[in-house]
Amino acid sequence: MSNSKKVKPQSKPAKPKSKGDILLVWCDNGDTDGKFTEGLVYTLLMAPQIPIVSALRVQGNQIGRQRQTALDHWYNDTDFEWTLWVDSDIHLTAQVLNELWAVANPETIPVVSGLYFISKENEQSIMTPYPALFNWTDDPYVISYVHPVPENSLLRLGAAGFGLLLMHRSVVKAMKEKHGNDYPFFNETGTGKQFVSEDINFFRLMGEAGVPLHANTAAHVKHMKRFAFDMEFYKLFWAMKLLEEKEEENVS
């Protein structure tokens, strides 16, 4: 006589509701960094659960027009719920993409930026790194860096770069309802030393449409310039800066 018992089959767990498909977008001037290509290929191979189903490349030398062309095509000619904007000098990884996708929400977090670093000293041998994450000031031509940047945090902020950005299509809908269907969202403005770039203008218009911007600082990537702008360089640079200031205080 067998002691075995029949076991009632368990039902399969319900699949989580899909947040929608992603269109991968980048703009370039005809050439790209090898690290950029490597990042895209290995991210797609190592993160198959992330629903990137198509890609769009816009080639040219006028970044404002390129971004506007990409946004118009996404919104007007496709039904993809999300775009993942990646600049052609950003090194994307599967871990970073997972960090962005985990927090993105079409209702509460419709736009989330990753973290990368930039510098105003592009011609210097040692460039001062700052996060490409910003808050507004009372001067429309001046933005403040989110610095020091908190690690592994979800931040609400005013503006960011477009180097690594996950965006839901409801963002465009809200901006068109606020500013009009044919309003250009990526204009550069200013004269002389007063200048506002196309990405900062985009986020100002987005904020006026009532759309919140967040950044996930756990999603930090290398920004390929003369060398890799990454979290390690950022922390090392500012630790050395603090040490130099303390040494100067001791001397005085």
PDB file of C-alpha atoms in Angstrom:
ATOM      1  CA  MET A   1       0.000   0.000   0.000  1.00  0.00           C
ATOM      2  CA  SER A   2       1.418   3.279  -1.027  1.00  0.00           C
ATOM      3  CA  ASN A   3       1.851   6.101   1.498  1.00  0.00           C
ATOM      4  CA  SER A   4       1.878   8.732  -1.205  1.00  0.00           C
ATOM      5  CA  LYS A   5      -0.780  11.414  -1.193  1.00  0.00           C
ATOM      6  CA  LYS A   6      -2.186  13.355  -4.018  1.00  0.00           C
ATOM      7  CA  VAL A   7      -1.107  16.962  -3.932  1.00  0.00           C
ATOM      8  CA  LYS A   8      -3.414  19.556  -5.295  1.00  0.00           C
ATOM      9  CA  PRO A   9      -1.627  21.443  -8.040  1.00  0.00           C
ATOM     10  CA  GLN A  10      -0.875  25.009  -7.098  1.00  0.00           C
ATOM     11  CA  SER A  11      -2.085  27.678  -9.425  1.00  0.00           C
ATOM     12  CA  LYS A  12       0.569  29.707 -11.135  1.00  0.00           C
ATOM     13  CA  PRO A  13       1.184  33.079  -9.525  1.00  0.00           C
ATOM     14  CA  ALA A  14      -0.399  35.912 -11.406  1.00  0.00           C
ATOM     15  CA  LYS A  15       2.012  37.867 -13.536  1.00  0.00           C
ATOM     16  CA  PRO A  16       2.464  41.441 -12.433  1.00  0.00           C
ATOM     17  CA  LYS A  17       0.603  43.931 -14.547  1.00  0.00           C
ATOM     18  CA  SER A  18       2.859  45.210 -17.295  1.00  0.00           C
ATOM     19  CA  LYS A  19       3.812  48.878 -17.183  1.00  0.00           C
ATOM     20  CA  GLY A  20       4.039  48.919 -20.964  1.00  0.00           C
ATOM     21  CA  ASP A  21       6.713  48.669 -23.622  1.00  0.00           C
ATOM     22  CA  ILE A  22       9.817  50.841 -23.933  1.00  0.00           C
ATOM     23  CA  LEU A  23      11.246  52.598 -26.982  1.00  0.00           C
ATOM     24  CA  LEU A  24      15.019  53.079 -26.687  1.00  0.00           C
ATOM     25  CA  VAL A  25      16.077  56.476 -28.090  1.00  0.00           C
ATOM     26  CA  TRP A  26      19.431  58.089 -28.700  1.00  0.00           C
ATOM     27  CA  CYS A  27      20.760  61.019 -30.708  1.00  0.00           C
ATOM     28  CA  ASP A  28      24.268  61.276 -32.131  1.00  0.00           C
ATOM     29  CA  ASN A  29      26.318  63.189 -34.683  1.00  0.00           C
ATOM     30  CA  GLY A  30      27.271  60.180 -36.771  1.00  0.00           C
ATOM     31  CA  ASP A  31      29.694  58.538 -34.359  1.00  0.00           C
ATOM     32  CA  THR A  32      29.326  56.891 -30.939  1.00  0.00           C
ATOM     33  CA  ASP A  33      31.590  55.745 -28.121  1.00  0.00           C
ATOM     34  CA  GLY A  34      32.416  52.041 -28.004  1.00  0.00           C
ATOM     35  CA  LYS A  35      31.343  51.918 -24.366  1.00  0.00           C
ATOM     36  CA  PHE A  36      27.910  53.186 -25.408  1.00  0.00           C
ATOM     37  CA  THR A  37      27.499  50.330 -27.876  1.00  0.00           C
ATOM     38  CA  GLU A  38      28.814  47.793 -25.378  1.00  0.00           C
ATOM     39  CA  GLY A  39      26.401  49.081 -22.746  1.00  0.00           C
ATOM     40  CA  LEU A  40      23.348  48.762 -24.985  1.00  0.00           C
ATOM     41  CA  VAL A  41      24.218  45.281 -26.207  1.00  0.00           C
ATOM     42  CA  TYR A  42      24.980  43.773 -22.802  1.00  0.00           C
ATOM     43  CA  THR A  43      22.053  45.516 -21.125  1.00  0.00           C
ATOM     44  CA  LEU A  44      19.627  44.051 -23.634  1.00  0.00           C
ATOM     45  CA  LEU A  45      21.194  40.617 -23.226  1.00  0.00           C
ATOM     46  CA  MET A  46      21.307  40.691 -19.414  1.00  0.00           C
ATOM     47  CA  ALA A  47      17.935  42.341 -18.740  1.00  0.00           C
ATOM     48  CA  PRO A  48      15.489  40.472 -20.978  1.00  0.00           C
ATOM     49  CA  GLN A  49      12.684  41.060 -18.474  1.00  0.00           C
ATOM     50  CA  ILE A  50      12.757  44.795 -19.236  1.00  0.00           C
ATOM     51  CA  PRO A  51      10.362  45.330 -22.177  1.00  0.00           C
ATOM     52  CA  ILE A  52      12.576  47.283 -24.598  1.00  0.00           C
ATOM     53  CA  VAL A  53      10.902  46.329 -27.850  1.00  0.00           C
ATOM     54  CA  SER A  54      12.160  48.890 -30.350  1.00  0.00           C
ATOM     55  CA  ALA A  55      14.804  51.566 -30.862  1.00  0.00           C
ATOM     56  CA  LEU A  56      15.102  54.952 -32.539  1.00  0.00           C
ATOM     57  CA  ARG A  57      18.289  56.745 -33.553  1.00  0.00           C
ATOM     58  CA  VAL A  58      18.258  60.395 -34.681  1.00  0.00           C
ATOM     59  CA  GLN A  59      21.470  61.532 -36.361  1.00  0.00           C
ATOM     60  CA  GLY A  60      22.489  65.174 -36.724  1.00  0.00           C
ATOM     61  CA  ASN A  61      24.343  68.089 -35.162  1.00  0.00           C
ATOM     62  CA  GLN A  62      21.519  70.132 -33.633  1.00  0.00           C
ATOM     63  CA  ILE A  63      20.611  68.348 -30.432  1.00  0.00           C
ATOM     64  CA  GLY A  64      17.454  70.344 -29.730  1.00  0.00           C
ATOM     65  CA  ARG A  65      15.968  69.459 -33.109  1.00  0.00           C
ATOM     66  CA  GLN A  66      17.108  65.850 -32.781  1.00  0.00           C
ATOM     67  CA  ARG A  67      15.403  65.435 -29.409  1.00  0.00           C
ATOM     68  CA  GLN A  68      12.228  67.103 -30.683  1.00  0.00           C
ATOM     69  CA  THR A  69      12.174  64.813 -33.736  1.00  0.00           C
ATOM     70  CA  ALA A  70      12.557  61.763 -31.520  1.00  0.00           C
ATOM     71  CA  LEU A  71       9.850  62.889 -29.104  1.00  0.00           C
ATOM     72  CA  ASP A  72       7.404  63.716 -31.910  1.00  0.00           C
ATOM     73  CA  HIS A  73       7.949  60.353 -33.592  1.00  0.00           C
ATOM     74  CA  TRP A  74       7.476  58.475 -30.320  1.00  0.00           C
ATOM     75  CA  TYR A  75       4.301  60.305 -29.368  1.00  0.00           C
ATOM     76  CA  ASN A  76       2.672  60.737 -32.787  1.00  0.00           C
ATOM     77  CA  ASP A  77       3.737  57.629 -34.690  1.00  0.00           C
ATOM     78  CA  THR A  78       3.997  54.853 -32.081  1.00  0.00           C
ATOM     79  CA  ASP A  79       1.997  53.539 -29.146  1.00  0.00           C
ATOM     80  CA  PHE A  80       4.935  52.719 -26.866  1.00  0.00           C
ATOM     81  CA  GLU A  81       4.198  53.691 -23.266  1.00  0.00           C
ATOM     82  CA  TRP A  82       7.783  54.644 -22.377  1.00  0.00           C
ATOM     83  CA  THR A  83      10.963  56.009 -23.873  1.00  0.00           C
ATOM     84  CA  LEU A  84      14.413  55.373 -22.473  1.00  0.00           C
ATOM     85  CA  TRP A  85      16.626  58.288 -23.508  1.00  0.00           C
ATOM     86  CA  VAL A  86      20.338  57.416 -23.507  1.00  0.00           C
ATOM     87  CA  ASP A  87      23.034  59.819 -24.689  1.00  0.00           C
ATOM     88  CA  SER A  88      25.631  58.316 -27.003  1.00  0.00           C
ATOM     89  CA  ASP A  89      28.440  58.831 -24.460  1.00  0.00           C
ATOM     90  CA  ILE A  90      26.663  57.076 -21.579  1.00  0.00           C
ATOM     91  CA  HIS A  91      27.630  53.529 -20.523  1.00  0.00           C
ATOM     92  CA  LEU A  92      24.342  51.809 -19.648  1.00  0.00           C
ATOM     93  CA  THR A  93      24.203  48.613 -17.565  1.00  0.00           C
ATOM     94  CA  ALA A  94      21.457  46.116 -16.818  1.00  0.00           C
ATOM     95  CA  GLN A  95      21.598  46.967 -13.108  1.00  0.00           C
ATOM     96  CA  VAL A  96      21.040  50.652 -13.820  1.00  0.00           C
ATOM     97  CA  LEU A  97      18.129  49.927 -16.131  1.00  0.00           C
ATOM     98  CA  ASN A  98      16.557  47.710 -13.466  1.00  0.00           C
ATOM     99  CA  GLU A  99      16.922  50.522 -10.907  1.00  0.00           C
ATOM    100  CA  LEU A 100      15.085  52.965 -13.166  1.00  0.00           C
ATOM    101  CA  TRP A 101      12.355  50.515 -14.162  1.00  0.00           C
ATOM    102  CA  ALA A 102      11.743  49.490 -10.552  1.00  0.00           C
ATOM    103  CA  VAL A 103      10.707  52.988  -9.459  1.00  0.00           C
ATOM    104  CA  ALA A 104       9.019  54.230 -12.647  1.00  0.00           C
ATOM    105  CA  ASN A 105       5.265  54.645 -12.326  1.00  0.00           C
ATOM    106  CA  PRO A 106       3.008  56.257 -14.949  1.00  0.00           C
ATOM    107  CA  GLU A 107       0.954  58.050 -12.285  1.00  0.00           C
ATOM    108  CA  THR A 108       3.412  59.002  -9.529  1.00  0.00           C
ATOM    109  CA  ILE A 109       6.883  58.850 -11.140  1.00  0.00           C
ATOM    110  CA  PRO A 110       6.315  59.320 -14.888  1.00  0.00           C
ATOM    111  CA  VAL A 111       9.853  60.660 -15.421  1.00  0.00           C
ATOM    112  CA  VAL A 112      12.935  59.323 -13.651  1.00  0.00           C
ATOM    113  CA  SER A 113      16.523  60.271 -14.364  1.00  0.00           C
ATOM    114  CA  GLY A 114      19.584  58.235 -13.669  1.00  0.00           C
ATOM    115  CA  LEU A 115      22.715  59.814 -12.223  1.00  0.00           C
ATOM    116  CA  TYR A 116      25.734  60.859 -14.239  1.00  0.00           C
ATOM    117  CA  PHE A 117      28.296  63.619 -13.857  1.00  0.00           C
ATOM    118  CA  ILE A 118      29.180  66.648 -15.938  1.00  0.00           C
ATOM    119  CA  SER A 119      31.647  69.517 -15.784  1.00  0.00           C
ATOM    120  CA  LYS A 120      31.845  73.133 -16.908  1.00  0.00           C
ATOM    121  CA  GLU A 121      35.571  72.640 -17.503  1.00  0.00           C
ATOM    122  CA  ASN A 122      35.550  70.459 -20.596  1.00  0.00           C
ATOM    123  CA  GLU A 123      38.980  71.672 -21.736  1.00  0.00           C
ATOM    124  CA  GLN A 124      40.777  71.079 -18.420  1.00  0.00           C
ATOM    125  CA  SER A 125      42.959  68.074 -17.672  1.00  0.00           C
ATOM    126  CA  ILE A 126      41.177  67.495 -14.344  1.00  0.00           C
ATOM    127  CA  MET A 127      37.522  68.403 -14.627  1.00  0.00           C
ATOM    128  CA  THR A 128      35.372  69.253 -11.605  1.00  0.00           C
ATOM    129  CA  PRO A 129      32.480  66.750 -11.491  1.00  0.00           C
ATOM    130  CA  TYR A 130      28.932  67.722 -10.587  1.00  0.00           C
ATOM    131  CA  PRO A 131      25.732  65.660 -10.816  1.00  0.00           C
ATOM    132  CA  ALA A 132      23.557  66.427 -13.829  1.00  0.00           C
ATOM    133  CA  LEU A 133      20.686  66.942 -11.372  1.00  0.00           C
ATOM    134  CA  PHE A 134      19.427  70.444 -10.671  1.00  0.00           C
ATOM    135  CA  ASN A 135      17.039  72.615  -8.714  1.00  0.00           C
ATOM    136  CA  TRP A 136      15.599  75.956  -9.768  1.00  0.00           C
ATOM    137  CA  THR A 137      16.690  79.313  -8.395  1.00  0.00           C
ATOM    138  CA  ASP A 138      15.043  82.744  -8.530  1.00  0.00           C
ATOM    139  CA  ASP A 139      17.128  83.544 -11.617  1.00  0.00           C
ATOM    140  CA  PRO A 140      15.748  81.824 -14.760  1.00  0.00           C
ATOM    141  CA  TYR A 141      19.302  81.623 -16.144  1.00  0.00           C
ATOM    142  CA  VAL A 142      20.797  80.008 -13.046  1.00  0.00           C
ATOM    143  CA  ILE A 143      20.237  76.470 -11.755  1.00  0.00           C
ATOM    144  CA  SER A 144      21.787  74.872  -8.697  1.00  0.00           C
ATOM    145  CA  TYR A 145      23.430  71.458  -8.643  1.00  0.00           C
ATOM    146  CA  VAL A 146      22.135  68.756  -6.301  1.00  0.00           C
ATOM    147  CA  HIS A 147      25.513  68.556  -4.571  1.00  0.00           C
ATOM    148  CA  PRO A 148      26.621  66.753  -2.482  1.00  0.00           C
ATOM    149  CA  VAL A 149      24.452  64.115  -4.062  1.00  0.00           C
ATOM    150  CA  PRO A 150      22.829  61.557  -1.704  1.00  0.00           C
ATOM    151  CA  GLU A 151      23.578  57.983  -2.718  1.00  0.00           C
ATOM    152  CA  ASN A 152      20.919  55.310  -3.317  1.00  0.00           C
ATOM    153  CA  SER A 153      18.108  57.827  -2.997  1.00  0.00           C
ATOM    154  CA  LEU A 154      14.960  58.761  -4.879  1.00  0.00           C
ATOM    155  CA  LEU A 155      14.937  62.544  -5.217  1.00  0.00           C
ATOM    156  CA  ARG A 156      12.371  65.078  -6.376  1.00  0.00           C
ATOM    157  CA  LEU A 157      14.092  67.849  -8.325  1.00  0.00           C
ATOM    158  CA  GLY A 158      13.593  70.604 -10.849  1.00  0.00           C
ATOM    159  CA  ALA A 159      15.672  69.582 -13.860  1.00  0.00           C
ATOM    160  CA  ALA A 160      18.207  67.075 -15.141  1.00  0.00           C
ATOM    161  CA  GLY A 161      20.112  66.240 -18.258  1.00  0.00           C
ATOM    162  CA  PHE A 162      18.656  63.982 -20.948  1.00  0.00           C
ATOM    163  CA  GLY A 163      21.625  61.618 -20.795  1.00  0.00           C
ATOM    164  CA  LEU A 164      19.738  58.839 -19.004  1.00  0.00           C
ATOM    165  CA  LEU A 165      16.013  59.341 -18.653  1.00  0.00           C
ATOM    166  CA  LEU A 166      12.973  57.066 -18.534  1.00  0.00           C
ATOM    167  CA  MET A 167       9.759  58.858 -19.534  1.00  0.00           C
ATOM    168  CA  HIS A 168       6.074  57.914 -19.827  1.00  0.00           C
ATOM    169  CA  ARG A 169       4.029  59.186 -22.761  1.00  0.00           C
ATOM    170  CA  SER A 170       1.553  60.890 -20.401  1.00  0.00           C
ATOM    171  CA  VAL A 171       4.280  63.496 -19.895  1.00  0.00           C
ATOM    172  CA  VAL A 172       4.009  64.637 -23.503  1.00  0.00           C
ATOM    173  CA  LYS A 173       0.212  64.631 -23.318  1.00  0.00           C
ATOM    174  CA  ALA A 174       0.282  66.921 -20.279  1.00  0.00           C
ATOM    175  CA  MET A 175       2.805  69.273 -21.898  1.00  0.00           C
ATOM    176  CA  LYS A 176       0.823  69.527 -25.124  1.00  0.00           C
ATOM    177  CA  GLU A 177      -2.361  70.263 -23.196  1.00  0.00           C
ATOM    178  CA  LYS A 178      -0.540  73.030 -21.328  1.00  0.00           C
ATOM    179  CA  HIS A 179       1.573  74.566 -24.099  1.00  0.00           C
ATOM    180  CA  GLY A 180      -0.106  73.519 -27.361  1.00  0.00           C
ATOM    181  CA  ASN A 181       0.351  70.700 -29.856  1.00  0.00           C
ATOM    182  CA  ASP A 182       2.997  72.440 -31.955  1.00  0.00           C
ATOM    183  CA  TYR A 183       5.007  74.104 -29.194  1.00  0.00           C
ATOM    184  CA  PRO A 184       8.742  73.248 -29.384  1.00  0.00           C
ATOM    185  CA  PHE A 185       9.881  71.738 -26.088  1.00  0.00           C
ATOM    186  CA  PHE A 186      13.646  71.740 -26.753  1.00  0.00           C
ATOM    187  CA  ASN A 187      14.464  75.358 -27.554  1.00  0.00           C
ATOM    188  CA  GLU A 188      17.742  76.896 -26.446  1.00  0.00           C
ATOM    189  CA  THR A 189      17.292  80.405 -25.053  1.00  0.00           C
ATOM    190  CA  GLY A 190      19.452  83.300 -23.950  1.00  0.00           C
ATOM    191  CA  THR A 191      21.956  85.790 -25.290  1.00  0.00           C
ATOM    192  CA  GLY A 192      25.628  86.309 -24.525  1.00  0.00           C
ATOM    193  CA  LYS A 193      26.612  84.704 -21.232  1.00  0.00           C
ATOM    194  CA  GLN A 194      22.976  84.074 -20.294  1.00  0.00           C
ATOM    195  CA  PHE A 195      22.135  80.719 -21.793  1.00  0.00           C
ATOM    196  CA  VAL A 196      19.649  77.943 -21.101  1.00  0.00           C
ATOM    197  CA  SER A 197      20.138  74.588 -22.808  1.00  0.00           C
ATOM    198  CA  GLU A 198      17.436  72.584 -24.542  1.00  0.00           C
ATOM    199  CA  ASP A 199      17.101  69.975 -21.783  1.00  0.00           C
ATOM    200  CA  ILE A 200      16.727  72.557 -18.999  1.00  0.00           C
ATOM    201  CA  ASN A 201      14.049  74.378 -21.008  1.00  0.00           C
ATOM    202  CA  PHE A 202      12.240  71.075 -21.496  1.00  0.00           C
ATOM    203  CA  PHE A 203      12.032  70.459 -17.756  1.00  0.00           C
ATOM    204  CA  ARG A 204      10.892  74.015 -17.061  1.00  0.00           C
ATOM    205  CA  LEU A 205       8.021  73.511 -19.491  1.00  0.00           C
ATOM    206  CA  MET A 206       7.337  70.081 -18.013  1.00  0.00           C
ATOM    207  CA  GLY A 207       7.139  71.544 -14.523  1.00  0.00           C
ATOM    208  CA  GLU A 208       4.739  74.223 -15.735  1.00  0.00           C
ATOM    209  CA  ALA A 209       2.536  71.379 -16.983  1.00  0.00           C
ATOM    210  CA  GLY A 210       2.461  69.930 -13.465  1.00  0.00           C
ATOM    211  CA  VAL A 211       4.593  66.863 -14.200  1.00  0.00           C
ATOM    212  CA  PRO A 212       7.027  65.857 -11.412  1.00  0.00           C
ATOM    213  CA  LEU A 213      10.642  64.911 -12.070  1.00  0.00           C
ATOM    214  CA  HIS A 214      12.513  62.362  -9.962  1.00  0.00           C
ATOM    215  CA  ALA A 215      16.017  60.931 -10.009  1.00  0.00           C
ATOM    216  CA  ASN A 216      17.191  57.568  -8.705  1.00  0.00           C
ATOM    217  CA  THR A 217      20.787  58.057  -7.592  1.00  0.00           C
ATOM    218  CA  ALA A 218      21.233  54.289  -7.281  1.00  0.00           C
ATOM    219  CA  ALA A 219      21.131  54.275 -11.103  1.00  0.00           C
ATOM    220  CA  HIS A 220      24.535  55.887 -11.696  1.00  0.00           C
ATOM    221  CA  VAL A 221      26.471  55.392 -14.914  1.00  0.00           C
ATOM    222  CA  LYS A 222      29.789  56.290 -16.489  1.00  0.00           C
ATOM    223  CA  HIS A 223      29.774  59.424 -18.641  1.00  0.00           C
ATOM    224  CA  MET A 224      32.516  58.900 -21.189  1.00  0.00           C
ATOM    225  CA  LYS A 225      34.545  62.075 -21.633  1.00  0.00           C
ATOM    226  CA  ARG A 226      38.367  62.173 -21.543  1.00  0.00           C
ATOM    227  CA  PHE A 227      37.968  59.548 -18.859  1.00  0.00           C
ATOM    228  CA  ALA A 228      34.985  57.944 -17.175  1.00  0.00           C
ATOM    229  CA  PHE A 229      32.900  60.382 -15.150  1.00  0.00           C
ATOM    230  CA  ASP A 230      31.453  58.006 -12.578  1.00  0.00           C
ATOM    231  CA  MET A 231      30.563  57.732  -8.880  1.00  0.00           C
ATOM    232  CA  GLU A 232      34.089  56.683  -7.882  1.00  0.00           C
ATOM    233  CA  PHE A 233      35.694  59.730  -9.514  1.00  0.00           C
ATOM    234  CA  TYR A 234      33.036  62.029  -8.024  1.00  0.00           C
ATOM    235  CA  LYS A 235      33.616  60.778  -4.467  1.00  0.00           C
ATOM    236  CA  LEU A 236      37.410  60.772  -4.818  1.00  0.00           C
ATOM    237  CA  PHE A 237      37.537  64.293  -6.270  1.00  0.00           C
ATOM    238  CA  TRP A 238      35.439  65.863  -3.525  1.00  0.00           C
ATOM    239  CA  ALA A 239      37.150  63.905  -0.741  1.00  0.00           C
ATOM    240  CA  MET A 240      40.483  65.280  -1.938  1.00  0.00           C
ATOM    241  CA  LYS A 241      38.972  68.766  -2.170  1.00  0.00           C
ATOM    242  CA  LEU A 242      37.775  68.545   1.432  1.00  0.00           C
ATOM    243  CA  LEU A 243      41.192  67.297   2.544  1.00  0.00           C
ATOM    244  CA  GLU A 244      42.903  70.214   0.808  1.00  0.00           C
ATOM    245  CA  GLU A 245      40.579  72.688   2.553  1.00  0.00           C
ATOM    246  CA  LYS A 246      41.291  71.161   5.953  1.00  0.00           C
ATOM    247  CA  GLU A 247      45.028  71.308   5.312  1.00  0.00           C
ATOM    248  CA  GLU A 248      44.758  74.988   4.361  1.00  0.00           C
ATOM    249  CA  GLU A 249      42.818  75.656   7.576  1.00  0.00           C
ATOM    250  CA  ASN A 250      45.512  73.942   9.646  1.00  0.00           C
ATOM    251  CA  VAL A 251      48.255  75.952   7.977  1.00  0.00           C
ATOM    252  CA  SER A 252      46.476  79.233   8.582  1.00  0.00           C
TER     253      SER A 252
END
